[in-house]
Amino acid sequence: MRRLGAAGLAASLGWALACAEPIDSPAPAKTQADRESSSPSDKGDWFSDVTQQARLDFTHLHGGLGERTMVETMGAGGGVFDFDRDGWLDLYLVQSGPLPDTTGSTPQANQLYRNLGPSAEGFVSFANITNETGGGDTGYGMGACFADVDNDGFTDVYVTNFGADRLWRNEGGDRLIDVTESAGIDNPAWGTSCAFADFDRDGCLDLYVVNYVDFRLETHRRCVEDGFHVYCHPDVYQGESDVLYRNRCDGTFDDVTTSSGVRNDDPRESKGLGAVWSDVDDDGDVDLYVTNDSTRNFLYQNNGSSDTFREIGVSSGTAFNDQGVTEAGMGTDAGDVDGDGRFDLFVAHLDFETNTLYRNQGRGMFFDTTAAAGLAAPSMSRVGFGSNLFDADHDGDLDLFVANGHILDNIHQQKPSLTYGQPDQLFVNAGDGKFADRSADAGPHFERTLVGRGSAVADFDNDGDLDLLITHSNQRAILLENRRGSRHPALTLHLESRFGGRDAIGAKVTLVSSTTSTRSQVAEIRSGSSYLSQGDLRIHFGLGPAPEFDHIEIRWPEGEMQTIPEHELAIDRVNIVSQGQR
């Protein structure tokens, strides 16, 4: 296997190495006329289903036998990471069925797909390499997150299961090795989402694992609503505390759930499904938002040097909706939707609730601005899971994708107006945090009624715009190519930490505009968000039709600041920025 360092990586893909000197001979930037002639018009498909031509053949199986065990309707996710460091994002998809201890059933394994780069059909193609690389976890899978936990430059994989989770160490981009036992990670509960971050800023990535409810097959209950046998509501079972593992920087982890202040053993609470790390108070360390199903959400504010957290969900306004009511709390994401430099929070919910947008007001306060943002009514008849804030059209603000699908496979019998499979939604930001539902012209996929669960945003074909990976319960995974975003230019940054050259998870980047009339943009590098999933770890800024900016400011995870002027960066190419190298 050919392994590439940063320079080799850049040369192989035409990437740009960011440094203090101007970039030598960058590829000529496209003109606006070039973009418009090579991209579909507004009347064409915005997102095109390229699953078949990409040779992605993964189908999720939940293993249900007709008993409607609660776990089978909640999975599954997956995500993207550059397994072999060749500059092309690979796929890891989580499998579930059969149910544990199902007699005579063949175990199903998670699947790793290598990105082979551009195919003859015009998009990239993938090859299933699980048998040769390992990593085919056969637990009853839920989700995954990805990070270089040992700072060797290669991204590792953590898998959440209904049962014991697994940590797979990446051995030089050749194999994934199960190191769960030696790492000291033991989460036997029903794990759902997970996310890595360096919460104590020691240069090693720590891990937060979200747990759902205390459900076991032997405690399965038959639930009936309106005379119909249904999947049970989470109120039927007690909650499970989540777990925080601190990385010792030697390949092992400590369970610091209690000492850090994030333990919640109240059986009426902590029924978690989603999590996202984000520096919501802009003090230089990462905070943590956790969404809980029909119980209050948690916002853990990082206390900094004490390596502890303070739970401020209620006082911050993010525990309930604006009516003071708990909601279903599935997928979540963070991003600056209104251009004020602060990270807002989005949460997807059940039908007859609204998905919720919490606008960050600063000073640890958030307001529920869902209705004012135009997101309330369109979500009332949908059940949202995967949630992604990203600049789909490269106009410089964050748009929103929501993957939809009901919990109940027989919901149409109880409520004829609802369906199990539901169309996904794309909302376009007007620039001020107000959204318009553009699903109708986003492409044929948005007319399908599928059982959406996980979703991840990534530039799979390295063409500068952001594509979508969507996973479904008991159905195939789907890849959507973004065919409209590339009409406007973008700035893409691949940040490498000084710790082993790994992705600089936790870094904050500000794109500072060159005119006062154009707002700045901010972004963070995050591991894990949405629902059971993880997307591209590269920073992506859409620049709109007039790509003018002065410089970027990077706040590295340990607090070091770095400024890079515009002339040292290449538009429409991936800029590799190594921490501390000028």
XYZ file of C-alpha atoms in Angstrom:
582
model
C 0.000 0.000 0.000
C 1.383 3.421 -0.947
C 1.263 5.811 2.000
C 1.365 9.550 1.486
C 2.447 12.283 3.826
C 0.942 15.769 3.580
C 3.145 16.819 0.684
C 2.559 13.608 -1.257
C -1.134 13.832 -0.575
C -1.212 17.359 -1.922
C 0.710 16.432 -5.032
C -1.493 13.436 -5.788
C -4.697 15.462 -5.665
C -3.533 18.893 -6.697
C -3.999 20.109 -3.133
C -2.379 23.232 -1.748
C -0.086 23.387 1.257
C -0.854 26.528 3.253
C 2.220 28.357 4.501
C 3.494 31.911 4.962
C 4.693 32.134 1.378
C 2.309 32.337 -1.588
C 1.279 28.994 -3.014
C 3.364 27.987 -6.003
C 1.358 27.706 -9.222
C -2.089 26.989 -7.864
C -4.606 25.599 -10.314
C -6.391 28.427 -12.122
C -9.653 29.303 -10.430
C -12.838 28.784 -12.352
C -14.620 31.866 -13.567
C -18.294 32.325 -12.787
C -19.053 31.639 -16.446
C -17.143 28.356 -16.219
C -19.218 27.338 -13.209
C -22.545 28.183 -14.744
C -21.716 26.353 -17.974
C -20.599 23.184 -16.169
C -23.273 23.061 -13.460
C -26.982 22.315 -13.688
C -29.382 25.224 -13.674
C -31.866 25.897 -10.919
C -34.317 23.813 -12.936
C -32.054 20.753 -12.861
C -31.606 18.238 -10.073
C -29.799 19.749 -7.115
C -28.903 16.391 -5.584
C -28.573 13.340 -7.773
C -28.716 9.745 -6.506
C -25.356 8.209 -7.472
C -25.571 5.149 -5.218
C -25.576 2.646 -8.077
C -22.844 4.231 -10.141
C -20.730 4.596 -6.988
C -21.119 0.822 -6.515
C -22.413 1.229 -2.985
C -24.431 -1.897 -2.255
C -24.992 -1.691 1.505
C -28.415 -2.588 2.893
C -29.161 -2.252 6.594
C -30.990 -5.140 8.276
C -32.696 -4.702 11.632
C -33.358 -8.410 12.210
C -36.893 -7.966 13.477
C -39.023 -11.097 13.860
C -42.390 -9.432 14.227
C -42.203 -8.856 17.974
C -41.378 -5.172 17.523
C -38.466 -5.123 19.929
C -37.626 -1.478 20.554
C -34.006 -1.629 19.421
C -34.767 -2.729 15.866
C -36.433 0.530 14.805
C -33.666 2.861 16.069
C -30.636 2.003 13.903
C -28.447 2.498 12.091
C -25.779 4.982 11.156
C -22.225 5.218 9.928
C -20.063 7.859 8.371
C -16.926 8.858 6.533
C -13.200 8.962 7.238
C -10.016 8.738 5.218
C -9.007 5.196 6.181
C -5.810 5.026 4.129
C -4.854 8.730 4.031
C -4.996 8.954 0.260
C -7.148 12.095 0.284
C -10.401 10.371 -0.695
C -13.083 9.848 1.945
C -14.022 6.243 2.631
C -17.295 4.898 4.050
C -18.024 2.873 7.175
C -21.597 1.630 7.460
C -23.062 0.062 10.579
C -25.101 -3.141 10.398
C -27.602 -4.337 13.001
C -29.504 -7.619 12.583
C -29.917 -10.322 13.527
C -31.128 -9.633 17.035
C -28.754 -11.044 19.677
C -29.251 -14.724 20.525
C -31.543 -15.272 17.547
C -31.307 -19.003 16.897
C -30.028 -20.027 13.484
C -29.369 -16.505 12.197
C -26.120 -15.577 10.469
C -24.333 -12.609 12.082
C -24.169 -9.509 9.890
C -21.069 -7.306 9.870
C -20.381 -3.600 9.509
C -18.830 -2.712 6.155
C -15.850 -0.588 5.129
C -15.836 0.814 1.595
C -12.706 2.316 0.034
C -13.121 5.377 -2.162
C -11.456 4.570 -5.484
C -11.708 8.096 -6.826
C -13.435 9.200 -10.050
C -15.247 6.493 -11.978
C -16.149 6.226 -15.638
C -19.704 7.202 -14.711
C -18.528 10.608 -13.482
C -18.738 10.270 -9.688
C -16.425 8.307 -7.422
C -16.757 4.565 -6.963
C -16.328 2.433 -3.853
C -15.050 -1.065 -3.175
C -15.984 -3.165 -0.151
C -12.671 -4.001 1.549
C -13.981 -5.294 4.882
C -12.713 -8.846 4.423
C -9.154 -7.714 3.762
C -8.983 -4.950 6.360
C -11.080 -6.164 9.295
C -13.412 -3.881 11.179
C -16.467 -5.949 10.326
C -17.974 -5.721 13.788
C -20.817 -8.247 14.178
C -22.451 -6.707 17.239
C -25.980 -5.347 16.940
C -24.798 -2.024 15.587
C -26.168 1.474 16.079
C -23.656 4.176 15.124
C -20.025 5.125 14.691
C -17.578 7.993 15.111
C -14.022 8.398 13.887
C -10.824 9.961 15.267
C -7.110 9.292 15.595
C -7.068 8.258 19.263
C -3.380 7.262 19.387
C -1.977 10.205 17.388
C -0.289 8.018 14.786
C -1.833 9.913 11.877
C -4.422 7.259 11.004
C -8.080 7.574 11.930
C -9.572 4.927 14.221
C -13.195 3.759 14.478
C -15.521 3.544 17.473
C -18.752 1.590 17.042
C -21.773 1.843 19.343
C -23.859 -1.281 19.766
C -26.884 -2.621 21.518
C -24.482 -4.380 23.857
C -20.720 -3.971 24.122
C -19.234 -1.236 21.938
C -16.005 -1.674 19.974
C -12.881 0.416 19.345
C -11.055 -0.446 16.137
C -7.476 0.836 15.799
C -6.293 1.750 12.318
C -3.005 -0.024 11.614
C -1.343 2.211 9.051
C -4.275 2.341 6.669
C -4.046 -1.415 6.090
C -6.137 -3.024 8.823
C -8.579 -2.291 11.634
C -7.746 -4.130 14.860
C -10.157 -4.599 17.785
C -8.454 -2.962 20.792
C -11.544 -2.508 22.954
C -10.306 -4.615 25.860
C -6.772 -3.213 25.987
C -8.084 0.349 25.646
C -10.234 -0.075 28.753
C -13.438 0.957 27.047
C -16.385 -1.038 28.328
C -19.833 0.285 27.612
C -22.241 -2.661 27.869
C -25.334 -0.443 27.711
C -27.374 0.406 24.622
C -25.041 2.923 22.990
C -26.361 5.255 20.305
C -24.359 8.300 19.163
C -20.724 8.964 20.002
C -18.311 11.850 19.529
C -14.612 12.540 20.123
C -13.108 15.791 21.436
C -10.114 16.879 23.496
C -12.158 18.271 26.388
C -9.139 18.659 28.708
C -6.841 20.077 25.983
C -3.973 17.647 26.627
C -3.473 16.746 22.962
C -5.324 13.418 23.108
C -8.898 12.876 21.995
C -11.470 11.837 24.572
C -14.741 10.032 23.861
C -18.345 10.650 24.847
C -20.807 7.789 24.340
C -24.552 8.429 24.440
C -26.679 5.666 25.982
C -30.394 5.264 25.419
C -32.660 3.251 27.734
C -32.266 0.189 29.950
C -33.777 -2.212 27.454
C -32.833 -5.874 27.116
C -34.454 -8.575 25.049
C -35.480 -10.406 28.196
C -37.287 -7.282 29.445
C -39.080 -6.648 26.153
C -42.683 -5.610 26.651
C -45.542 -5.914 24.233
C -46.910 -2.396 23.810
C -50.347 -1.636 22.383
C -51.723 1.756 21.310
C -55.279 2.198 20.013
C -55.509 -1.561 19.675
C -52.349 -1.848 17.546
C -49.144 -3.651 18.499
C -46.392 -0.979 18.320
C -42.788 -0.297 19.257
C -42.739 0.886 22.871
C -42.335 4.535 23.840
C -39.114 5.280 25.804
C -41.233 6.121 28.848
C -41.733 2.366 29.257
C -38.068 1.916 30.194
C -35.644 3.657 32.525
C -32.861 5.861 31.229
C -29.143 5.022 31.174
C -26.360 7.447 32.072
C -24.020 8.359 29.242
C -20.290 7.723 29.558
C -17.237 10.009 29.175
C -13.857 8.339 28.595
C -10.651 10.335 29.061
C -7.748 9.401 26.813
C -4.608 8.684 28.841
C -2.454 9.337 25.744
C -1.079 5.793 25.889
C -3.796 3.922 24.058
C -5.983 3.452 27.114
C -8.951 5.325 28.556
C -10.367 6.157 31.980
C -14.074 6.370 32.727
C -14.403 9.918 34.122
C -18.177 10.152 33.891
C -18.593 10.816 37.599
C -15.522 12.936 38.294
C -16.177 15.192 35.291
C -19.769 15.916 36.295
C -21.624 14.379 33.347
C -23.166 11.383 35.102
C -26.953 11.305 35.337
C -28.385 8.230 37.060
C -31.934 9.525 37.339
C -33.939 6.700 35.695
C -36.488 9.256 34.470
C -33.859 11.108 32.422
C -30.794 10.508 30.259
C -32.440 8.697 27.362
C -29.908 9.891 24.863
C -29.837 9.662 21.081
C -27.693 12.532 19.792
C -24.625 14.520 20.798
C -22.439 17.280 19.415
C -19.317 18.956 20.825
C -19.197 22.717 20.214
C -17.652 25.721 21.929
C -21.009 27.410 22.389
C -19.706 30.005 24.866
C -16.601 30.809 22.780
C -14.168 30.500 25.681
C -11.720 28.207 23.903
C -12.796 24.813 25.242
C -15.460 22.489 23.895
C -18.886 22.154 25.465
C -21.264 19.265 24.888
C -24.919 19.141 23.885
C -26.876 15.895 24.312
C -30.391 15.269 23.006
C -32.670 12.988 25.036
C -35.848 11.235 23.934
C -38.887 12.737 25.673
C -36.790 13.968 28.601
C -34.874 17.215 28.989
C -31.763 17.762 26.890
C -28.379 18.401 28.513
C -25.911 21.194 27.791
C -22.618 20.546 29.556
C -20.529 23.708 29.862
C -16.809 23.001 30.077
C -15.299 24.533 33.218
C -11.848 24.674 31.655
C -8.829 23.984 33.835
C -10.745 21.842 36.344
C -11.587 19.247 33.658
C -15.200 19.262 34.791
C -18.557 20.274 33.349
C -21.590 22.152 34.613
C -24.966 21.122 33.249
C -26.830 24.277 32.122
C -29.568 22.890 29.887
C -32.448 24.471 31.776
C -30.775 27.806 32.517
C -29.495 28.124 28.936
C -32.894 27.483 27.364
C -31.834 24.314 25.512
C -33.442 21.655 27.727
C -37.021 22.193 26.501
C -38.804 23.918 23.641
C -40.210 27.428 24.000
C -43.339 26.004 25.639
C -41.278 24.381 28.369
C -42.040 20.915 26.975
C -39.678 18.015 26.356
C -39.467 16.636 22.833
C -38.222 13.468 21.169
C -34.596 14.611 20.720
C -33.089 12.520 17.938
C -30.415 14.002 15.658
C -28.563 17.244 16.395
C -26.030 19.612 14.881
C -24.384 22.936 15.668
C -23.597 25.838 13.368
C -23.817 29.589 12.963
C -27.068 29.959 11.026
C -27.452 33.738 11.350
C -23.876 34.956 10.840
C -23.341 36.419 14.314
C -20.246 34.302 15.019
C -21.949 32.101 17.618
C -22.826 28.433 17.228
C -26.544 27.691 17.286
C -28.109 24.276 17.966
C -30.601 22.258 15.938
C -32.537 19.186 17.118
C -34.817 16.848 15.123
C -37.983 15.525 16.738
C -41.105 13.357 16.425
C -44.258 14.092 14.427
C -46.694 16.562 15.989
C -43.673 18.231 17.534
C -41.522 20.684 15.654
C -37.856 20.289 14.943
C -36.174 22.916 17.100
C -33.647 25.647 16.342
C -31.999 27.196 19.390
C -30.435 30.562 18.515
C -27.298 31.331 20.528
C -27.661 34.747 22.182
C -24.287 34.663 23.940
C -23.614 34.625 27.673
C -24.832 31.041 27.872
C -28.357 31.832 26.658
C -30.366 30.370 23.765
C -33.811 31.182 22.368
C -36.099 28.758 20.562
C -36.549 30.531 17.223
C -37.996 27.606 15.279
C -41.190 29.307 14.136
C -39.500 32.572 13.201
C -36.908 30.626 11.199
C -39.633 28.940 9.129
C -38.833 25.450 10.419
C -41.896 24.712 12.550
C -44.759 23.916 10.182
C -42.742 21.817 7.675
C -41.649 19.402 10.418
C -44.994 18.790 12.117
C -45.873 15.697 10.068
C -42.328 14.290 9.912
C -40.094 12.308 12.253
C -36.591 13.721 11.928
C -33.369 11.832 12.625
C -30.240 12.756 10.680
C -29.588 16.523 10.900
C -26.928 18.503 9.068
C -26.170 22.227 8.898
C -24.016 22.863 5.816
C -23.655 25.299 2.936
C -25.401 23.338 0.205
C -25.380 26.170 -2.349
C -22.041 27.862 -1.529
C -23.638 31.226 -0.854
C -21.880 31.705 2.480
C -24.561 30.629 4.961
C -25.638 27.304 6.422
C -28.536 25.372 4.964
C -30.229 22.395 6.610
C -30.830 18.763 5.671
C -33.102 16.467 7.693
C -33.450 12.709 7.128
C -36.990 11.598 7.968
C -38.627 8.290 8.806
C -41.190 7.203 11.378
C -40.543 4.990 14.403
C -43.709 2.935 13.993
C -43.880 0.636 10.976
C -47.679 0.509 11.205
C -48.284 4.209 11.902
C -50.603 4.423 8.865
C -53.062 2.132 10.658
C -53.330 4.469 13.638
C -52.983 7.746 11.750
C -53.828 7.407 8.046
C -52.257 10.784 7.265
C -48.822 9.511 8.306
C -46.451 6.991 6.754
C -43.521 4.893 7.997
C -41.312 5.993 5.138
C -41.151 9.783 4.754
C -39.501 12.233 2.343
C -36.294 13.938 3.419
C -36.138 17.737 3.514
C -33.727 20.440 2.379
C -34.087 23.940 3.817
C -32.209 26.860 2.284
C -31.002 29.735 4.440
C -31.898 33.241 3.276
C -28.761 34.549 4.991
C -30.328 35.718 8.239
C -31.204 32.363 9.794
C -34.610 32.152 8.088
C -35.172 29.047 5.992
C -37.271 28.077 3.008
C -38.225 24.479 2.257
C -36.604 23.701 -1.110
C -37.222 19.953 -1.027
C -39.530 20.136 -4.053
C -36.707 21.157 -6.400
C -33.836 19.372 -4.653
C -34.086 16.260 -6.818
C -36.101 13.026 -7.161
C -34.690 11.578 -3.947
C -36.685 14.119 -1.961
C -39.900 12.635 -3.329
C -39.162 9.150 -1.975
C -40.717 7.786 1.182
C -37.855 5.991 2.949
C -37.169 5.246 6.620
C -34.334 7.725 7.150
C -32.001 7.471 10.127
C -28.370 8.599 9.926
C -26.938 11.268 7.625
C -23.491 12.669 6.963
C -22.186 15.541 4.829
C -18.919 15.107 2.934
C -17.181 16.047 -0.304
C -16.781 12.501 -1.607
C -15.599 13.472 -5.089
C -13.314 16.340 -4.022
C -15.048 18.733 -6.389
C -15.494 21.409 -3.732
C -19.160 21.008 -2.847
C -20.781 18.880 -0.169
C -22.563 15.619 -0.903
C -24.820 13.525 1.338
C -24.728 10.006 2.753
C -28.055 8.797 4.168
C -28.679 5.551 6.035
C -32.059 3.895 6.430
C -33.642 1.365 8.748
C -33.887 -2.012 7.015
C -33.177 -0.363 3.663
C -30.180 0.518 1.531
C -27.833 3.414 2.144
C -27.953 6.240 -0.411
C -25.346 8.646 -1.788
C -26.480 11.997 -3.149
C -24.130 14.079 -5.298
C -24.439 17.838 -4.923
C -24.624 19.169 -8.485
C -25.491 22.785 -7.844
C -23.181 24.005 -5.083
C -20.109 24.160 -7.299
C -21.537 27.093 -9.265
C -19.966 29.255 -6.557
C -16.397 28.833 -5.279
C -15.423 27.411 -1.909
C -12.497 27.380 0.455
C -11.679 23.954 1.883
C -9.207 23.408 4.717
C -7.667 20.206 5.963
C -6.211 21.027 9.378
C -3.487 18.797 10.810
C -2.738 18.846 14.519
C 0.816 18.885 15.798
C -0.115 15.701 17.641
C 0.739 13.031 15.075
C -0.667 15.025 12.160
C -4.199 13.951 13.015
C -7.288 15.954 12.174
C -7.481 18.973 14.469
C -10.806 18.047 16.050
C -12.003 20.972 18.170
C -10.314 23.694 16.116
C -12.341 26.789 15.305
C -11.808 28.634 12.020
C -13.025 32.137 11.195
C -13.096 33.401 7.620
C -12.750 37.165 7.895
C -14.280 39.116 5.037
C -12.414 41.845 3.221
C -15.390 44.194 3.253
C -17.584 45.291 6.125
C -20.665 44.546 4.034
C -19.890 40.830 3.925
C -20.165 38.901 7.141
C -17.488 36.564 8.416
C -18.020 32.821 8.650
C -17.093 30.477 11.492
C -16.776 26.704 11.597
C -15.496 23.971 13.887
C -13.989 20.558 13.241
C -16.219 18.009 14.955
C -16.242 14.266 15.364
C -19.767 12.874 15.598
C -23.114 14.679 15.282
C -26.339 14.253 13.319
C -27.819 10.873 14.327
C -25.445 7.930 14.864
C -23.167 9.403 12.194
C -20.125 11.503 11.312
C -19.282 13.610 8.275
C -16.274 15.251 6.648
C -13.672 16.602 9.095
C -12.447 19.204 6.623
C -13.571 22.822 6.993
C -15.705 24.061 4.131
C -16.637 27.687 3.409
C -18.905 28.601 0.514
C -17.829 31.971 -0.891
C -20.813 33.058 -2.989
C -20.595 34.731 -6.411
C -18.013 37.306 -5.241
C -15.290 35.383 -3.381
C -13.657 38.120 -1.345
C -12.094 37.592 2.056
C -9.069 38.967 3.847
C -7.719 36.074 5.898
C -8.616 33.113 8.054
C -8.025 32.796 11.775
C -7.473 29.373 13.289
C -7.866 28.711 16.982
C -6.269 25.341 17.484
C -7.794 23.027 20.128
C -5.151 23.917 22.725
C -5.734 27.656 22.238
C -2.895 28.587 19.874
C -3.912 31.195 17.284
C -2.787 31.245 13.662
C -3.621 33.720 10.884
C -3.272 32.949 7.193
C -3.830 35.710 4.614
C -6.026 35.167 1.589
C -3.134 35.142 -0.900
C -1.639 32.042 0.749
C -4.818 30.034 0.207
C -6.165 28.439 -2.954
C -9.860 28.590 -3.756
C -11.510 25.389 -5.011
C -8.672 23.223 -3.778
C -8.055 21.528 -0.444
C -5.585 23.585 1.580
C -3.531 21.544 4.052
C -2.651 23.561 7.139
C -0.272 22.009 9.667
C -0.311 23.409 13.184
C 2.728 25.495 14.066
C 4.255 25.341 10.582
C 4.548 28.694 8.833
